[in-house]
Amino acid sequence: MPIEVRNLTHTYMKGTTSEVTAISGIDFRVDDGEFIGLIGATGSGKSTLIQHLNGLLRPTAGNVIVDGVDIWSKGVSLKQIRRKIGLVFQYPEQQVFEETVYDDIAFGPRNLGFSQTETEERVKKACTLVGLDRDLLSRSPFELSGGQVRRVAIAGILAIQPKVLILDEPTAGLDPKGRAEILDNIKQLHESGMTVILVSHNMDDVARLCERVMVLDRGKLVADGPAREVFSQREFLESMKLKPPEVTVLMEKLRKRGWAVRNDVLTVEEAHAEIVKELRRKGVAGAV
Ligand SMILES: Nc1ncnc2c1ncn2[C@@H]1O[C@H](COP(=O)(O)OP(=O)(O)OP(=O)(O)O)[C@@H](O)[C@H]1O
Ligand SMILES: [Mg+2]
């Protein structure tokens, strides 16, 4: 189910004195099974862009084409589009509103007209996928911890069983353990075949998980390519007010000191392998 974005522009409050063009002239294509990281400084247009992908925002200009069909053309059911492309909002705390966790996760399937049995199965499956304890299902979502609320919000979208999952800062404000667990769940969903688009301010997470990275700067798509290529450009990232991944910075420091290590490592494991290789070359292998 490819998604194509053509010349996409969105202006908020168009025609008023406070109009803001949040994104402009954006083109890209998402293919099945991709894991894309969307990065960019605050206010660069990330949330605006992704809300177009399942028709929550209507383009001021340009097109969003899902499976070859413009989602804003006559006769297209946006409900069907949202069933295929699920979006977890940036502040899911503001999205939980039902009396119990169960009802919250069941909202999507019920809305799509699934039977009680089918809904129950979907809720249980979604809980397993996000590691949410089923004992919590009868609780009020307002009694949960930040990490649990995130899981409820993600489970609510997974219960719709979308083909594409878009997450807007799913780990912001969580402690390292909660963050790692949620990212691990997302990684597994991708490994099971889901297309994932992850918006994140955390370059280390994006470098470690995503295969392709798109960079937004003041509403323009200024880079779109393999994570390895995008993250090896430290100066470019810094000019976008983005902090390069820690491992990129470390490799650059070592290179400045004359170490023959690669400048495009993405994970701690890769950095470790490079350092060991160089130490061996230098004849100090016994030290590692
Ligand atoms: N509902 C809205 N009405 C008016 N302007 C808006 C609205 N939402 C966003 N904007 C403006 O559009 C621009 C892009 O905002 P957006 O929220 O898409 O950026 P972002 O990259 O998601 O930022 P962040 O990293 O802080 O979440 C900003 O200038 C913002 O002030
Ligand atoms: Mg945002």
Short mmCIF file of N, CA and C in Angstrom, two decimals, residues 5 8 10 12 22-23 26 28 38 44-54 57 64 166 214 216 221:
data_model
loop_
_atom_site.label_atom_id
_atom_site.label_comp_id
_atom_site.label_asym_id
_atom_site.label_seq_id
_atom_site.Cartn_x
_atom_site.Cartn_y
_atom_site.Cartn_z
N VAL A 5 3.28 11.35 -1.83
CA VAL A 5 2.98 12.73 -1.48
C VAL A 5 3.55 13.59 -2.59
N LEU A 8 3.13 18.73 -1.73
CA LEU A 8 2.21 18.99 -0.61
C LEU A 8 2.53 20.29 0.13
N HIS A 10 0.77 23.01 3.16
CA HIS A 10 -0.33 23.29 4.09
C HIS A 10 -0.15 24.65 4.75
N TYR A 12 -1.89 27.06 7.52
CA TYR A 12 -2.92 27.19 8.56
C TYR A 12 -3.51 28.59 8.48
N ALA A 22 3.02 25.87 7.01
CA ALA A 22 3.77 24.93 7.85
C ALA A 22 4.63 23.98 7.03
N ILE A 23 4.11 23.57 5.87
CA ILE A 23 4.91 22.71 4.97
C ILE A 23 4.66 23.19 3.54
N ILE A 26 6.23 19.50 -0.79
CA ILE A 26 6.88 18.25 -0.34
C ILE A 26 6.52 17.07 -1.25
N PHE A 28 7.43 12.84 -1.74
CA PHE A 28 8.12 11.59 -1.38
C PHE A 28 7.17 10.43 -1.57
N LEU A 38 11.31 10.51 10.78
CA LEU A 38 11.06 11.89 10.33
C LEU A 38 11.59 12.82 11.40
N SER A 44 9.22 22.57 12.55
CA SER A 44 9.62 22.38 11.15
C SER A 44 8.50 21.78 10.29
N GLY A 45 7.44 21.31 10.92
CA GLY A 45 6.29 20.84 10.15
C GLY A 45 6.03 19.34 10.19
N LYS A 46 6.72 18.62 11.10
CA LYS A 46 6.60 17.16 11.15
C LYS A 46 5.15 16.71 11.44
N SER A 47 4.56 17.27 12.50
CA SER A 47 3.20 16.85 12.86
C SER A 47 2.21 17.24 11.77
N THR A 48 2.41 18.39 11.18
CA THR A 48 1.53 18.83 10.10
C THR A 48 1.62 17.85 8.93
N LEU A 49 2.83 17.48 8.57
CA LEU A 49 3.02 16.57 7.43
C LEU A 49 2.32 15.23 7.67
N ILE A 50 2.58 14.61 8.81
CA ILE A 50 2.03 13.26 8.99
C ILE A 50 0.51 13.25 9.11
N GLN A 51 -0.06 14.35 9.58
CA GLN A 51 -1.53 14.38 9.67
C GLN A 51 -2.20 14.42 8.30
N HIS A 52 -1.40 14.65 7.25
CA HIS A 52 -1.94 14.59 5.90
C HIS A 52 -2.00 13.15 5.39
N LEU A 53 -1.17 12.29 5.98
CA LEU A 53 -1.02 10.96 5.38
C LEU A 53 -2.26 10.09 5.57
N ASN A 54 -3.07 10.39 6.60
CA ASN A 54 -4.33 9.65 6.71
C ASN A 54 -5.55 10.58 6.67
N LEU A 57 -5.63 16.19 7.98
CA LEU A 57 -5.55 17.56 7.49
C LEU A 57 -5.71 17.51 5.97
N VAL A 64 -2.13 13.67 -1.77
CA VAL A 64 -1.72 12.48 -1.00
C VAL A 64 -2.40 11.30 -1.69
N ILE A 166 1.95 5.31 12.08
CA ILE A 166 2.70 6.56 12.17
C ILE A 166 2.69 6.99 13.63
N MET A 214 14.05 11.15 6.84
CA MET A 214 13.64 12.36 6.13
C MET A 214 13.83 13.54 7.09
N LEU A 216 13.05 17.56 7.82
CA LEU A 216 12.28 18.76 7.49
C LEU A 216 12.97 19.98 8.08
N LEU A 221 11.26 19.62 2.74
CA LEU A 221 11.95 18.35 2.90
C LEU A 221 13.37 18.55 2.35
#
